[in-house]
Coordinates of C-alpha atoms in Angstrom, one line a residue:
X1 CA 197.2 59.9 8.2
X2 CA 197.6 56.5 10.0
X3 CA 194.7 54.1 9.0
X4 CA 192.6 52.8 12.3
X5 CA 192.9 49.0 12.5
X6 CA 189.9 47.3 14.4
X7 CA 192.2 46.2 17.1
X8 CA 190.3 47.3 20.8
X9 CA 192.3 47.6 24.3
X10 CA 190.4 47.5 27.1
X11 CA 188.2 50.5 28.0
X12 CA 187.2 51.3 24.2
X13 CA 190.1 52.2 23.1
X14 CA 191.3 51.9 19.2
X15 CA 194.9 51.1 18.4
X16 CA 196.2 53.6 15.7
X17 CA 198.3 51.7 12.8
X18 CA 199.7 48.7 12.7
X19 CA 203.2 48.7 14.7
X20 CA 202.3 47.6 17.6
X21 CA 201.1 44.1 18.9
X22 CA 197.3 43.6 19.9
X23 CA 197.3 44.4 24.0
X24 CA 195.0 45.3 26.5
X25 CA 195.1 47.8 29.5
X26 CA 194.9 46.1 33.0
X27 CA 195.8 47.6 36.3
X28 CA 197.1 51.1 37.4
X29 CA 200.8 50.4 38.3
X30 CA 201.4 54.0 39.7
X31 CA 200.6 58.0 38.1
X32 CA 203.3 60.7 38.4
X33 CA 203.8 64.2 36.8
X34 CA 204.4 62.3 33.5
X35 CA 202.2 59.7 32.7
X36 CA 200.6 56.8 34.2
X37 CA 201.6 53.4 34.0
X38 CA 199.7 50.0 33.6
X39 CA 200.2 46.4 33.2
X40 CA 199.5 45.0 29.9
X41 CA 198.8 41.9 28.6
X42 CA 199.2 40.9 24.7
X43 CA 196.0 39.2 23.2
X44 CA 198.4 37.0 21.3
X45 CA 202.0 36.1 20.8
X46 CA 204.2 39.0 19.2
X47 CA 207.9 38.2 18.5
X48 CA 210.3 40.0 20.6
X49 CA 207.1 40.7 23.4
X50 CA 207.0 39.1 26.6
X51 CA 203.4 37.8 27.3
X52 CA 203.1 40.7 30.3
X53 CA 204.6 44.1 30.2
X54 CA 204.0 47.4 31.5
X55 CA 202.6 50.4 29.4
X56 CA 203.4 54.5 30.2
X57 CA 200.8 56.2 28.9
X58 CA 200.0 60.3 28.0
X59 CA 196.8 62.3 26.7
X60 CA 198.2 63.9 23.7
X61 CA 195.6 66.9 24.7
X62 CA 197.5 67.3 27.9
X63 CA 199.7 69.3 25.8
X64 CA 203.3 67.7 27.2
X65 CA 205.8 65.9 25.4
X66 CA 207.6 64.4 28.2
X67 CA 206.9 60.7 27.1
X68 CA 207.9 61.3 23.6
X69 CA 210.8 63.0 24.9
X70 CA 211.6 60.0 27.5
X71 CA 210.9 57.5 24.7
X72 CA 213.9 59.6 22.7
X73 CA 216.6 58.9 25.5
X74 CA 215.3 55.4 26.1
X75 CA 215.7 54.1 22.6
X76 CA 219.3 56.2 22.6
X77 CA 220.2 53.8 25.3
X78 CA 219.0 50.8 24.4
X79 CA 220.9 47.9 25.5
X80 CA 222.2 49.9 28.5
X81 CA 221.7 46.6 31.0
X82 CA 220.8 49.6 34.2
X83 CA 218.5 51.7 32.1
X84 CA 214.4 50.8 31.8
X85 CA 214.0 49.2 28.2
X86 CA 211.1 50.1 25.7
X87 CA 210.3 47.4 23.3
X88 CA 208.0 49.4 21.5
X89 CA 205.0 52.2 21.1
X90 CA 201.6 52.7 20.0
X91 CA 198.9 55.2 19.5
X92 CA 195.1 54.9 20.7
X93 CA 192.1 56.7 20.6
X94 CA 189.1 56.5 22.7
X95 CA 185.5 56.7 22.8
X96 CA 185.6 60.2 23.5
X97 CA 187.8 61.0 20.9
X98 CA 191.1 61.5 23.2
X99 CA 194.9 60.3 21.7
X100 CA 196.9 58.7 24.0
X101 CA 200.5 57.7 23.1
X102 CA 201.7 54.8 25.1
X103 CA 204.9 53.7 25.7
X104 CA 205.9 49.7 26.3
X105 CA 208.6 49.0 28.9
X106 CA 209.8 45.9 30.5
X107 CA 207.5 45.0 33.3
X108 CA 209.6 45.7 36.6
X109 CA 208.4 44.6 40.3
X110 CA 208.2 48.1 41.6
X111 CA 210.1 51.6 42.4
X112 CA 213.0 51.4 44.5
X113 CA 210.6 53.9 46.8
X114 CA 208.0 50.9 46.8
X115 CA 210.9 48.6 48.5
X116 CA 211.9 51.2 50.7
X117 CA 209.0 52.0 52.1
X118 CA 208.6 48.2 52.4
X119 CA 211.4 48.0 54.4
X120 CA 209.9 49.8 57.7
X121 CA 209.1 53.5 58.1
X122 CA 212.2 55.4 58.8
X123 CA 214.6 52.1 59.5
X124 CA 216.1 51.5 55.7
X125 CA 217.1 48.9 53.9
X126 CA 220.1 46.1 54.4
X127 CA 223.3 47.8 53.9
X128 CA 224.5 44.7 51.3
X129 CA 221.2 45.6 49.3
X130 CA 221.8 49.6 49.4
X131 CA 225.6 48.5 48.2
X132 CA 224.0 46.3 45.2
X133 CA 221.4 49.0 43.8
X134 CA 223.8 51.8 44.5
X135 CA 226.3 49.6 42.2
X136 CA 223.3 49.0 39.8
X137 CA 222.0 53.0 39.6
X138 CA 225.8 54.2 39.4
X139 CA 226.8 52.0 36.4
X140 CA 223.4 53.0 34.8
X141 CA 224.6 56.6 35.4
X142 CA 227.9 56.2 33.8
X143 CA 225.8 54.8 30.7
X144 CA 223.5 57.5 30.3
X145 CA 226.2 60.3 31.3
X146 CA 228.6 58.2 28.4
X147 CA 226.1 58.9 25.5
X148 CA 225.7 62.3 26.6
X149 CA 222.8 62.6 28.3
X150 CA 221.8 64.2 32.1
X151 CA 219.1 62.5 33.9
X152 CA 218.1 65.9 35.6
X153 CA 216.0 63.2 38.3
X154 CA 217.4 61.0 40.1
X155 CA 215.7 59.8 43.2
X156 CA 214.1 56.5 44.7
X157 CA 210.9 56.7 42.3
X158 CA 212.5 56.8 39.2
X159 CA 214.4 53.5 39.8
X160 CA 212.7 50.3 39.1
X161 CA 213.5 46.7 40.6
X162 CA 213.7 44.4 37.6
X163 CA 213.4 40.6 38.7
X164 CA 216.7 39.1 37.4
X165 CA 218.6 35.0 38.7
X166 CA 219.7 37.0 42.1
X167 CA 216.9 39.0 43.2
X168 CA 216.3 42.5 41.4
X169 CA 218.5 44.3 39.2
X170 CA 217.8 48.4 39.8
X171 CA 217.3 50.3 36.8
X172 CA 217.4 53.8 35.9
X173 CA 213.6 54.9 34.1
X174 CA 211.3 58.5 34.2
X175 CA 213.6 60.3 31.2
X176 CA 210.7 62.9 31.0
X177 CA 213.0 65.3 32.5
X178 CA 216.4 64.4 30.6
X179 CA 218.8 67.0 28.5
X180 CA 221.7 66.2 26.5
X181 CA 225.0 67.3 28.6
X182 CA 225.8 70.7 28.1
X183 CA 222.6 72.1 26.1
X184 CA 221.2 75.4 26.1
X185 CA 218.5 75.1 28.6
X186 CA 216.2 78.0 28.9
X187 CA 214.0 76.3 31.2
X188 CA 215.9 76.2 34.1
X189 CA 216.7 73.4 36.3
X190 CA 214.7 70.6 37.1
X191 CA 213.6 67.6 39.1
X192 CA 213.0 67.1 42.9
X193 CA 213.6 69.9 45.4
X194 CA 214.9 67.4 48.2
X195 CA 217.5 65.9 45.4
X196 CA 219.1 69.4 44.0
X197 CA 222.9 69.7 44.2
X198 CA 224.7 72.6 45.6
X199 CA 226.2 73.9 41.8
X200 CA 222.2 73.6 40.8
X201 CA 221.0 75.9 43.7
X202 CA 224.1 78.4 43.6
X203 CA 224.7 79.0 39.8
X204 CA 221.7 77.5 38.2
X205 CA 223.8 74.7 36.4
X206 CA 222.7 71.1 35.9
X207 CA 225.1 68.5 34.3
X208 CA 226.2 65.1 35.2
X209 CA 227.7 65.7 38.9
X210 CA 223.8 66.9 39.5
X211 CA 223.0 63.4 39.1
X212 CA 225.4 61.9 40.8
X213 CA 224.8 63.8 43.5
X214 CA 221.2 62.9 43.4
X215 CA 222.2 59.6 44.0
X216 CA 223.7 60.0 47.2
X217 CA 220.9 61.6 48.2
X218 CA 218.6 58.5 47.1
X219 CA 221.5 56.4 48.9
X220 CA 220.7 58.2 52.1
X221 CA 216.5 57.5 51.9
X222 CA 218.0 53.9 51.4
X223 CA 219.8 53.6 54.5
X224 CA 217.8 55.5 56.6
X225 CA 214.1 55.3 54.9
X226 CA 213.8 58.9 55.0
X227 CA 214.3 61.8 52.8
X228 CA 218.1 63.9 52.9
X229 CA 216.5 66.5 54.2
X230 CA 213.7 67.4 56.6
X231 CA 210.6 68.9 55.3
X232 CA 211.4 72.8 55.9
X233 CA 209.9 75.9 53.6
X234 CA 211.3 75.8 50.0
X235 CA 213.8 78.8 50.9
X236 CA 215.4 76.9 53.8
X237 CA 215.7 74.0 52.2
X238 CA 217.7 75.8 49.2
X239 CA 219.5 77.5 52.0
X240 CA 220.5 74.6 53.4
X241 CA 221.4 72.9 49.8
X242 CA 223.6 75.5 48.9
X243 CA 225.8 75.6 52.0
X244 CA 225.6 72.2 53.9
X245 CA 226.2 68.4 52.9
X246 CA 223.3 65.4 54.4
X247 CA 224.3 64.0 57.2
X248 CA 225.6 60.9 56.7
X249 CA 224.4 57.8 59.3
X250 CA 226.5 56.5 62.2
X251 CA 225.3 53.2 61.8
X252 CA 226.4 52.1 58.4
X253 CA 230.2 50.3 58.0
X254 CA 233.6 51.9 57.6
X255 CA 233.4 51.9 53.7
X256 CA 229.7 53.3 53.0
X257 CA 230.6 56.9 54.5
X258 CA 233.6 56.9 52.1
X259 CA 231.1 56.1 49.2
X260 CA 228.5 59.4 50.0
X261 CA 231.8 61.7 50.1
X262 CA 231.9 60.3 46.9
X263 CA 228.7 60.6 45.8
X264 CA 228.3 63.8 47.5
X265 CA 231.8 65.1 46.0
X266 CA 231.0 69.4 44.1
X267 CA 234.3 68.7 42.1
X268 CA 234.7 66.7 39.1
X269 CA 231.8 63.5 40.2
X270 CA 232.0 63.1 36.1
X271 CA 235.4 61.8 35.6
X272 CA 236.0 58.2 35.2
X273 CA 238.2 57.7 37.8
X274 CA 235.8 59.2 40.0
X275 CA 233.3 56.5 39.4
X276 CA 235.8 53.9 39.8
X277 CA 237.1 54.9 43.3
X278 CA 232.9 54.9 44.2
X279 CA 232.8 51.3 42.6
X280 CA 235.9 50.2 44.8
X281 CA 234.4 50.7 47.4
X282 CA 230.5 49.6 46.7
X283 CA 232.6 46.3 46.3
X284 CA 234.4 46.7 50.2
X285 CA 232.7 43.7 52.3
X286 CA 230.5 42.2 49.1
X287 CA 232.7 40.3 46.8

């Protein structure tokens, strides 16, 4: 049994042991399916801490074990320069008697979604931008597929902007939902509708080329500030998953469409080469 240490977060909450640094809970970031996320700020210097960082946070009550199992993958890939970092954990209990396990992650400037929809309603982002966090989310990719692992999520939410000497870097985060490649999954597939894959829909299966494909998908909202697919009743939509491909924009440059048959490529997404040839020509017209 850990030993409480009189070390209070904001809102009356007790840290549990002594791992962690002495913090306190500020502002709601954002709340998804799988925790919340806050801003944080240590009450003193801690080596290896920056002074501000973000914190995901979970009732233990709620009965999940999505951010213990995101925490897993995260620490697997630590060091991955495109994947979210956690520099630690921690424990609390409140008032009331509830455990929350909180997760500490490198304090990002928002979701790729946030920008997006910052950009305009339903007129994108600049095409050399959608190039440079394409580049950023596909090298991420090729890290987290490279130890193994399927994301099982990809989309424009679950890619944060990381301040960094030429702007934002985008990096992969949300591994609530991630499977090692290749597992026996008796819980079917996962993730967002909008973003399923044909081979996901079809046959049920959900491995790295699901993610990539995903991708594409979240390149599309990029360009065009709105979603692959219209809103249509869930059996359309898989309908139209199984058998059809996005459309891609007319207004984007000669290279792009060449990228998104890439990305949107049933056969093989996984191989090495394959990422190359997408990298070639994320390059076209930047360097």
């Amino acid at each position: 049994m850990k030993r409480t240490r009189e070390d209070y977060t904001a809102g009356g909450e007790v840290s549990l042991g002594y791992g962690a640094p002495s913090w306190c809970r500020g502002q709601l970031l954002g709340r998804g399916g799988f925790g919340s996320v806050f801003v944080a700020k240590l009450k003193k210097p801690c080596f290896g801490f920056p002074p501000t960082i973000a914190v995901k946070s979970e009732h233990a009550a709620s009965g999940s074990s999505s951010l213990l199992n995101e925490e897993r993958f995260i620490r697997a890939l630590k060091g991955c320069p495109n994947v979210v970092q956690s520099i630690g954990s921690d424990i609390t209990t409140t008032n009331s008697g509830d455990i929350i396990y909180n997760v500490f992650l490198e304090l990002a400037s928002g979701s790729l979604a946030d920008f997006i929809k910052k950009s305009g309603s339903g007129t994108g982002m600049p095409e050399f931008l959608v190039r440079n966090y394409t580049r950023s989310i596909l090298i991420g990719l090729k890290q987290v597929h490279d130890h193994g692992f399927v994301h099982c999520d990809i989309k424009p939410h679950n890619v944060l902007l990381v301040p960094n000497a030429d702007g934002y870097v985008a990096k992969i985060a949300d591994f609530g939902l991630a499977k090692r490649r290749h597992a026996r999954d008796t819980s079917g597939i996962r993730g967002t509708n909008l973003f399923f894959s044909p081979e996901m829909v079809r046959y049920g299966i959900q491995e790295a080329p699901s993610d990539i494909w995903a991708l594409g998908c979240s390149v599309l909202k990029m360009f065009t500030g709105k979603p692959p697919w219209a809103a249509t009743p869930k059996s359309e939509l898989m309908s139209r998953i199984a058998t059809d491909s996005p459309m891609i924009p007319p207004h984007i440059s000669k290279s792009s469409p060449k990228v998104l048959e890439l990305l949107f490529c049933e056969a093989s997404c996984e191989e090495v080469d394959n990422y190359r040839a997408i990298e070639s020509h994320l390059f076209t017209r930047i360097r």
